[in-house]
């Protein structure tokens, strides 16, 4: 975003002062701010117009899916339709115990609501830090910040040293990740079958063998009409599984209209990532979404982003050859996961998806 010269207001100074507190957005709220700092203000065209539209997402019931037979075929068909037409769907009866989900939400709230001095040692914008706490201070001048704090825990090849996880949520994160890995394996099988492949195909190519947990805290916002919780974007993942509390605020872009996706207690929201759209050659779609800033809160959510194993990350990804034909040729060129992610990051808020950059020009 280019800001006219008359709006050069000491952006770098303001951002640095905020960052140096290591207290995040919650620190601003605790200090009683009535007006949000200027670098949180988004341009009017990116802010939401009032919407009363609520979307009834497809809901897929996993009950009985592991027993195979007709029930499994039914679920696979529902996933094929939802992933191809919506890019988002709810999952119920998924096997993750409700008490583990609720405990995880409570633990993330507990982490973020600790005294600043108990979490500030983790405050970092360095993506090489596998466990880090930060806000979302923009890396490029005049990009807008968002009204949220985040604890990130990155599990390469499903592994992370437990001692690196903050004590305030260590037990709950470990339990939750075990459940996410199990659910991911089921999802990998069902998505493979929905593409007409053998059930172990996505598991074999290790495209979802690592996960990053984004443990999000959206504080109450004094001027929610001027900022966003998360800006419009699509996910640079293969698959994302989202758990959220009862506050709401998630919106997806469906048929060129922003629509609310209300929370359902005990359900996960699955969304297809950009890279799954690539390897499926557009059979599945990755959809733009955002989170509103709100006058109520805090809102707590946990997004599990599934990405390749370290070994798979070293090899290029491209549309799966088994689903290509003369009538369905490859739409995307091959590229490394790192190349995709870095292109997306360097463009900042100028792009909401990197997919067009990797399309084969006709």
Tab-separated table of C-alpha atoms in Angstrom:
chain	number	residue	atom	x	y	z
A	1	UNK	CA	0.000	0.000	0.000
A	2	UNK	CA	1.417	3.394	-0.993
A	3	UNK	CA	0.659	6.192	1.427
A	4	UNK	CA	0.552	9.818	0.190
A	5	UNK	CA	3.386	11.970	1.501
A	6	UNK	CA	1.077	14.051	3.673
A	7	UNK	CA	0.330	10.920	5.686
A	8	UNK	CA	3.959	10.187	6.568
A	9	UNK	CA	3.417	10.276	10.286
A	10	UNK	CA	6.487	8.576	11.734
A	11	UNK	CA	5.353	5.043	10.883
A	12	UNK	CA	8.675	3.392	11.762
A	13	UNK	CA	8.876	5.176	15.126
A	14	UNK	CA	5.342	4.215	16.087
A	15	UNK	CA	5.855	0.600	15.073
A	16	UNK	CA	9.151	0.367	16.965
A	17	UNK	CA	7.626	1.827	20.128
A	18	UNK	CA	4.849	-0.753	19.980
A	19	UNK	CA	7.241	-3.620	19.242
A	20	UNK	CA	9.610	-2.644	22.032
A	21	UNK	CA	6.892	-3.131	24.665
A	22	UNK	CA	6.762	-6.861	23.735
A	23	UNK	CA	3.223	-6.712	25.140
A	24	UNK	CA	1.337	-7.146	21.878
A	25	UNK	CA	-2.107	-5.803	21.106
A	26	UNK	CA	-3.334	-7.004	24.480
A	27	UNK	CA	-0.845	-4.558	26.029
A	28	UNK	CA	-2.622	-1.692	24.258
A	29	UNK	CA	-6.000	-2.864	25.531
A	30	UNK	CA	-4.648	-3.299	29.064
A	31	UNK	CA	-3.315	0.267	28.866
A	32	UNK	CA	-6.847	1.450	28.120
A	33	UNK	CA	-6.367	2.856	24.609
A	34	UNK	CA	-9.529	4.457	23.240
A	35	UNK	CA	-8.087	4.991	19.745
A	36	UNK	CA	-6.059	2.424	17.848
A	37	UNK	CA	-2.515	3.426	16.746
A	38	UNK	CA	-2.381	4.673	13.180
A	39	UNK	CA	-0.392	1.723	11.821
A	40	UNK	CA	-3.356	-0.551	12.673
A	41	UNK	CA	-5.710	1.476	10.478
A	42	UNK	CA	-6.570	-0.221	7.174
A	43	UNK	CA	-7.493	1.612	3.976
A	44	UNK	CA	-11.287	2.012	3.670
A	45	UNK	CA	-11.506	-0.227	0.594
A	46	UNK	CA	-10.190	-3.225	2.545
A	47	UNK	CA	-12.562	-2.768	5.491
A	48	UNK	CA	-15.851	-4.654	5.710
A	49	UNK	CA	-19.163	-3.172	4.719
A	50	UNK	CA	-21.857	-4.222	7.203
A	51	UNK	CA	-22.998	-7.743	6.346
A	52	UNK	CA	-25.933	-9.671	7.702
A	53	UNK	CA	-25.301	-12.659	5.454
A	54	UNK	CA	-24.584	-15.918	7.244
A	55	UNK	CA	-23.337	-18.860	5.247
A	56	UNK	CA	-24.454	-22.395	5.912
A	57	UNK	CA	-21.171	-24.168	5.270
A	58	UNK	CA	-21.265	-27.809	4.192
A	59	UNK	CA	-21.033	-29.950	7.340
A	60	UNK	CA	-19.433	-33.364	6.972
A	61	UNK	CA	-20.097	-36.001	9.618
A	62	UNK	CA	-17.126	-38.346	10.043
A	63	UNK	CA	-19.139	-40.867	12.080
A	64	UNK	CA	-18.358	-44.360	10.774
A	65	UNK	CA	-15.838	-43.173	8.193
A	66	UNK	CA	-13.070	-45.518	9.363
A	67	UNK	CA	-15.260	-48.587	8.982
A	68	UNK	CA	-15.177	-48.165	5.183
A	69	UNK	CA	-17.941	-49.330	2.868
A	70	UNK	CA	-20.859	-47.196	1.711
A	71	UNK	CA	-20.520	-44.711	4.579
A	72	UNK	CA	-16.931	-43.885	3.666
A	73	UNK	CA	-17.838	-43.453	-0.020
A	74	UNK	CA	-20.570	-41.048	1.017
A	75	UNK	CA	-18.121	-38.950	3.074
A	76	UNK	CA	-15.528	-38.969	0.262
A	77	UNK	CA	-18.169	-37.677	-2.153
A	78	UNK	CA	-19.191	-34.923	0.300
A	79	UNK	CA	-15.537	-33.880	0.659
A	80	UNK	CA	-15.035	-33.885	-3.125
A	81	UNK	CA	-18.018	-31.538	-3.552
A	82	UNK	CA	-17.166	-29.264	-0.605
A	83	UNK	CA	-13.455	-28.981	-1.466
A	84	UNK	CA	-14.252	-28.345	-5.134
A	85	UNK	CA	-17.080	-25.819	-4.759
A	86	UNK	CA	-16.523	-24.168	-1.395
A	87	UNK	CA	-12.928	-24.724	-0.273
A	88	UNK	CA	-14.262	-24.655	3.309
A	89	UNK	CA	-16.336	-27.165	5.270
A	90	UNK	CA	-17.183	-28.098	8.845
A	91	UNK	CA	-16.225	-31.459	10.323
A	92	UNK	CA	-18.200	-33.047	13.164
A	93	UNK	CA	-17.767	-36.418	14.931
A	94	UNK	CA	-14.093	-36.185	13.984
A	95	UNK	CA	-12.749	-38.161	16.939
A	96	UNK	CA	-11.024	-35.300	18.797
A	97	UNK	CA	-12.455	-35.305	22.345
A	98	UNK	CA	-14.355	-32.152	23.277
A	99	UNK	CA	-12.481	-31.851	26.569
A	100	UNK	CA	-9.149	-31.666	24.685
A	101	UNK	CA	-10.508	-28.944	22.380
A	102	UNK	CA	-11.901	-26.892	25.268
A	103	UNK	CA	-8.722	-27.335	27.324
A	104	UNK	CA	-6.622	-26.110	24.388
A	105	UNK	CA	-8.713	-22.949	23.966
A	106	UNK	CA	-8.484	-22.267	27.695
A	107	UNK	CA	-4.712	-22.859	27.708
A	108	UNK	CA	-4.136	-20.437	24.820
A	109	UNK	CA	-6.202	-17.812	26.626
A	110	UNK	CA	-4.119	-18.463	29.744
A	111	UNK	CA	-0.864	-18.026	27.827
A	112	UNK	CA	-1.883	-14.707	26.299
A	113	UNK	CA	-3.296	-13.368	29.578
A	114	UNK	CA	-0.103	-13.998	31.553
A	115	UNK	CA	1.805	-10.949	32.787
A	116	UNK	CA	3.936	-9.502	29.970
A	117	UNK	CA	7.167	-10.372	31.778
A	118	UNK	CA	6.240	-14.083	31.657
A	119	UNK	CA	5.937	-14.196	27.865
A	120	UNK	CA	8.095	-11.358	26.535
A	121	UNK	CA	11.180	-13.611	26.223
A	122	UNK	CA	9.333	-15.411	23.412
A	123	UNK	CA	8.488	-12.177	21.558
A	124	UNK	CA	10.059	-12.407	18.103
A	125	UNK	CA	9.288	-11.827	14.434
A	126	UNK	CA	12.016	-14.300	13.403
A	127	UNK	CA	10.267	-17.105	11.515
A	128	UNK	CA	13.220	-19.408	12.253
A	129	UNK	CA	12.124	-19.435	15.907
A	130	UNK	CA	9.945	-22.519	16.140
A	131	UNK	CA	8.134	-21.181	19.193
A	132	UNK	CA	7.468	-17.477	19.195
A	133	UNK	CA	4.979	-14.920	20.446
A	134	UNK	CA	4.304	-11.710	18.589
A	135	UNK	CA	1.718	-9.430	17.164
A	136	UNK	CA	1.805	-8.979	13.447
A	137	UNK	CA	3.866	-5.865	12.984
A	138	UNK	CA	4.117	-5.345	9.210
A	139	UNK	CA	7.502	-5.994	7.645
A	140	UNK	CA	6.961	-3.441	4.880
A	141	UNK	CA	6.460	0.241	5.545
A	142	UNK	CA	2.821	1.344	5.396
A	143	UNK	CA	1.316	-2.114	5.327
A	144	UNK	CA	-1.342	-2.220	8.040
A	145	UNK	CA	-1.081	-4.240	11.241
A	146	UNK	CA	-3.969	-6.361	12.505
A	147	UNK	CA	-5.674	-6.425	15.876
A	148	UNK	CA	-4.401	-9.761	17.202
A	149	UNK	CA	-1.593	-11.525	19.051
A	150	UNK	CA	-0.267	-14.949	18.145
A	151	UNK	CA	1.691	-17.785	19.714
A	152	UNK	CA	3.215	-19.971	16.993
A	153	UNK	CA	4.493	-23.524	17.561
A	154	UNK	CA	6.121	-25.219	14.564
A	155	UNK	CA	6.372	-29.002	14.433
A	156	UNK	CA	8.799	-30.118	11.696
A	157	UNK	CA	8.019	-33.712	10.723
A	158	UNK	CA	5.525	-33.756	13.633
A	159	UNK	CA	8.327	-33.029	16.145
A	160	UNK	CA	8.983	-30.153	18.551
A	161	UNK	CA	10.974	-30.215	21.784
A	162	UNK	CA	8.295	-30.139	24.534
A	163	UNK	CA	10.505	-27.908	26.691
A	164	UNK	CA	10.286	-25.201	24.019
A	165	UNK	CA	6.515	-24.949	24.468
A	166	UNK	CA	5.471	-22.390	27.119
A	167	UNK	CA	4.615	-23.988	30.446
A	168	UNK	CA	1.259	-22.170	30.536
A	169	UNK	CA	-0.015	-24.349	27.666
A	170	UNK	CA	2.591	-27.124	27.251
A	171	UNK	CA	0.465	-30.105	28.303
A	172	UNK	CA	-2.548	-28.969	26.288
A	173	UNK	CA	-0.539	-28.224	23.120
A	174	UNK	CA	1.078	-31.670	23.242
A	175	UNK	CA	-2.275	-33.426	23.648
A	176	UNK	CA	-3.908	-31.319	20.966
A	177	UNK	CA	-1.142	-31.913	18.402
A	178	UNK	CA	-1.425	-35.676	18.869
A	179	UNK	CA	-5.109	-35.400	17.975
A	180	UNK	CA	-4.367	-33.126	15.019
A	181	UNK	CA	-1.855	-35.602	13.607
A	182	UNK	CA	-4.402	-38.413	13.831
A	183	UNK	CA	-7.107	-36.284	12.202
A	184	UNK	CA	-4.665	-35.171	9.502
A	185	UNK	CA	-3.986	-38.797	8.574
A	186	UNK	CA	-7.721	-39.431	8.170
A	187	UNK	CA	-8.079	-36.227	6.135
A	188	UNK	CA	-5.121	-37.218	3.914
A	189	UNK	CA	-6.795	-40.532	3.102
A	190	UNK	CA	-10.193	-38.992	2.381
A	191	UNK	CA	-8.768	-36.164	0.251
A	192	UNK	CA	-6.674	-38.711	-1.704
A	193	UNK	CA	-9.765	-40.806	-2.381
A	194	UNK	CA	-11.744	-37.674	-3.317
A	195	UNK	CA	-9.123	-37.031	-6.029
A	196	UNK	CA	-9.548	-40.588	-7.303
A	197	UNK	CA	-6.146	-41.661	-5.954
A	198	UNK	CA	-5.094	-44.492	-3.655
A	199	UNK	CA	-5.900	-43.603	-0.042
A	200	UNK	CA	-2.211	-43.388	0.911
A	201	UNK	CA	-1.177	-41.023	-1.918
A	202	UNK	CA	-1.052	-37.699	-0.021
A	203	UNK	CA	0.520	-39.411	2.979
A	204	UNK	CA	3.241	-40.938	0.766
A	205	UNK	CA	4.250	-37.599	-0.765
A	206	UNK	CA	4.455	-36.137	2.785
A	207	UNK	CA	2.807	-32.877	1.769
A	208	UNK	CA	1.166	-32.466	5.213
A	209	UNK	CA	3.782	-34.062	7.476
A	210	UNK	CA	4.649	-30.833	9.351
A	211	UNK	CA	2.302	-28.499	11.154
A	212	UNK	CA	2.397	-25.002	12.540
A	213	UNK	CA	-0.068	-24.147	15.285
A	214	UNK	CA	-1.173	-20.527	15.212
A	215	UNK	CA	-2.672	-19.877	18.641
A	216	UNK	CA	-4.548	-16.623	18.138
A	217	UNK	CA	-5.832	-14.047	20.592
A	218	UNK	CA	-8.035	-11.246	19.238
A	219	UNK	CA	-8.548	-8.668	22.011
A	220	UNK	CA	-11.590	-6.447	22.238
A	221	UNK	CA	-11.109	-3.524	19.834
A	222	UNK	CA	-12.075	0.100	20.643
A	223	UNK	CA	-12.399	1.013	16.928
A	224	UNK	CA	-13.320	-2.217	15.125
A	225	UNK	CA	-14.527	-0.357	12.033
A	226	UNK	CA	-10.972	0.865	11.290
A	227	UNK	CA	-8.961	-2.356	11.404
A	228	UNK	CA	-9.115	-6.125	10.909
A	229	UNK	CA	-8.302	-9.158	13.025
A	230	UNK	CA	-6.792	-10.900	9.990
A	231	UNK	CA	-6.763	-9.387	6.486
A	232	UNK	CA	-8.130	-11.011	3.351
A	233	UNK	CA	-5.882	-13.899	2.309
A	234	UNK	CA	-5.761	-17.521	1.241
A	235	UNK	CA	-3.582	-20.040	3.084
A	236	UNK	CA	-0.112	-21.003	1.800
A	237	UNK	CA	-0.659	-24.538	3.070
A	238	UNK	CA	-1.983	-27.852	1.850
A	239	UNK	CA	-4.682	-27.984	4.517
A	240	UNK	CA	-5.776	-25.897	7.496
A	241	UNK	CA	-7.909	-27.118	10.395
A	242	UNK	CA	-9.401	-24.354	12.535
A	243	UNK	CA	-10.844	-24.536	16.031
A	244	UNK	CA	-12.519	-21.395	17.354
A	245	UNK	CA	-14.356	-20.296	20.460
A	246	UNK	CA	-17.924	-18.966	20.453
A	247	UNK	CA	-17.172	-15.308	19.597
A	248	UNK	CA	-17.168	-15.553	15.793
A	249	UNK	CA	-15.757	-13.066	13.288
A	250	UNK	CA	-14.546	-15.408	10.538
A	251	UNK	CA	-15.763	-14.523	7.040
A	252	UNK	CA	-15.146	-16.276	3.728
A	253	UNK	CA	-15.478	-14.965	0.208
A	254	UNK	CA	-18.162	-17.042	-1.498
A	255	UNK	CA	-19.661	-16.076	-4.852
A	256	UNK	CA	-17.874	-12.701	-4.556
A	257	UNK	CA	-19.664	-11.902	-1.308
A	258	UNK	CA	-18.250	-11.794	2.216
A	259	UNK	CA	-20.328	-14.036	4.442
A	260	UNK	CA	-20.129	-14.867	8.146
A	261	UNK	CA	-19.127	-18.356	9.255
A	262	UNK	CA	-20.558	-18.710	12.763
A	263	UNK	CA	-18.734	-20.979	15.217
A	264	UNK	CA	-20.153	-24.380	16.168
A	265	UNK	CA	-18.911	-25.796	19.475
A	266	UNK	CA	-16.982	-29.038	18.980
A	267	UNK	CA	-16.636	-28.671	15.194
A	268	UNK	CA	-13.521	-28.014	13.133
A	269	UNK	CA	-13.453	-25.904	10.016
A	270	UNK	CA	-11.313	-27.413	7.280
A	271	UNK	CA	-10.063	-25.246	4.472
A	272	UNK	CA	-8.109	-26.166	1.391
A	273	UNK	CA	-4.765	-24.354	1.064
A	274	UNK	CA	-3.208	-22.892	-2.083
A	275	UNK	CA	-0.794	-25.800	-2.445
A	276	UNK	CA	-3.589	-28.383	-2.368
A	277	UNK	CA	-5.272	-26.399	-5.139
A	278	UNK	CA	-2.018	-26.643	-7.137
A	279	UNK	CA	-1.425	-30.380	-6.776
A	280	UNK	CA	-5.137	-31.095	-7.389
A	281	UNK	CA	-4.896	-28.987	-10.568
A	282	UNK	CA	-7.875	-26.886	-9.420
A	283	UNK	CA	-10.093	-29.857	-8.564
A	284	UNK	CA	-10.017	-28.411	-5.028
A	285	UNK	CA	-10.075	-24.667	-4.401
A	286	UNK	CA	-8.369	-22.396	-1.888
A	287	UNK	CA	-10.677	-19.580	-0.826
A	288	UNK	CA	-9.976	-16.105	0.548
A	289	UNK	CA	-11.074	-15.425	4.095
A	290	UNK	CA	-10.565	-12.869	6.871
A	291	UNK	CA	-11.345	-12.183	10.542
A	292	UNK	CA	-13.111	-9.027	11.663
A	293	UNK	CA	-11.991	-6.886	14.585
A	294	UNK	CA	-14.803	-6.712	17.114
A	295	UNK	CA	-16.108	-4.670	20.049
A	296	UNK	CA	-16.339	-7.903	22.049
A	297	UNK	CA	-13.670	-10.374	23.052
A	298	UNK	CA	-11.204	-11.780	23.420
A	299	UNK	CA	-11.737	-14.246	20.574
A	300	UNK	CA	-9.531	-17.351	20.787
A	301	UNK	CA	-8.820	-19.659	17.875
A	302	UNK	CA	-6.227	-22.243	16.936
A	303	UNK	CA	-5.315	-22.821	13.291
A	304	UNK	CA	-3.336	-25.950	12.414
A	305	UNK	CA	-1.473	-25.310	9.158
A	306	UNK	CA	-0.291	-28.505	7.469
A	307	UNK	CA	2.831	-28.208	5.327
A	308	UNK	CA	5.404	-30.639	3.842
A	309	UNK	CA	7.977	-32.690	5.675
A	310	UNK	CA	11.555	-31.413	5.561
A	311	UNK	CA	12.369	-34.100	3.005
A	312	UNK	CA	9.383	-33.258	0.779
A	313	UNK	CA	10.116	-29.526	1.052
A	314	UNK	CA	13.409	-30.128	-0.746
A	315	UNK	CA	11.593	-31.481	-3.821
A	316	UNK	CA	9.400	-29.521	-6.226
A	317	UNK	CA	5.601	-29.737	-6.121
A	318	UNK	CA	3.385	-29.740	-9.212
A	319	UNK	CA	-0.044	-31.074	-10.219
A	320	UNK	CA	-0.319	-34.804	-9.478
A	321	UNK	CA	0.422	-36.677	-12.708
A	322	UNK	CA	-2.174	-39.388	-12.033
A	323	UNK	CA	-5.021	-36.871	-12.295
A	324	UNK	CA	-3.761	-35.183	-15.486
A	325	UNK	CA	-4.831	-36.045	-19.019
A	326	UNK	CA	-5.041	-34.473	-22.483
A	327	UNK	CA	-8.387	-33.003	-21.440
A	328	UNK	CA	-7.017	-31.938	-18.047
A	329	UNK	CA	-3.431	-30.708	-18.614
A	330	UNK	CA	-1.297	-29.171	-15.853
A	331	UNK	CA	-2.351	-25.607	-14.986
A	332	UNK	CA	0.661	-24.911	-12.731
A	333	UNK	CA	4.416	-25.175	-13.160
A	334	UNK	CA	6.546	-27.027	-10.638
A	335	UNK	CA	8.140	-25.106	-7.770
A	336	UNK	CA	9.580	-25.564	-4.301
A	337	UNK	CA	7.414	-24.966	-1.232
A	338	UNK	CA	9.924	-22.366	-0.024
A	339	UNK	CA	9.720	-20.509	-3.340
A	340	UNK	CA	5.933	-20.281	-3.062
A	341	UNK	CA	5.951	-19.137	0.550
A	342	UNK	CA	8.671	-16.522	0.022
A	343	UNK	CA	6.973	-15.032	-3.042
A	344	UNK	CA	3.775	-14.640	-1.037
A	345	UNK	CA	5.563	-13.050	1.913
A	346	UNK	CA	7.609	-10.568	-0.118
A	347	UNK	CA	4.463	-9.251	-1.761
A	348	UNK	CA	2.928	-8.407	1.619
A	349	UNK	CA	-0.593	-7.003	1.339
A	350	UNK	CA	-0.243	-6.461	-2.422
A	351	UNK	CA	-1.441	-10.030	-3.072
A	352	UNK	CA	-3.989	-12.231	-1.335
A	353	UNK	CA	-2.791	-15.349	-3.164
A	354	UNK	CA	0.391	-16.347	-4.962
A	355	UNK	CA	-1.406	-18.859	-7.195
A	356	UNK	CA	-1.513	-16.675	-10.343
A	357	UNK	CA	2.290	-16.296	-10.249
A	358	UNK	CA	2.744	-20.067	-10.624
A	359	UNK	CA	0.152	-20.667	-13.310
A	360	UNK	CA	1.380	-21.817	-16.701
A	361	UNK	CA	0.675	-19.056	-19.202
A	362	UNK	CA	-1.556	-20.313	-21.971
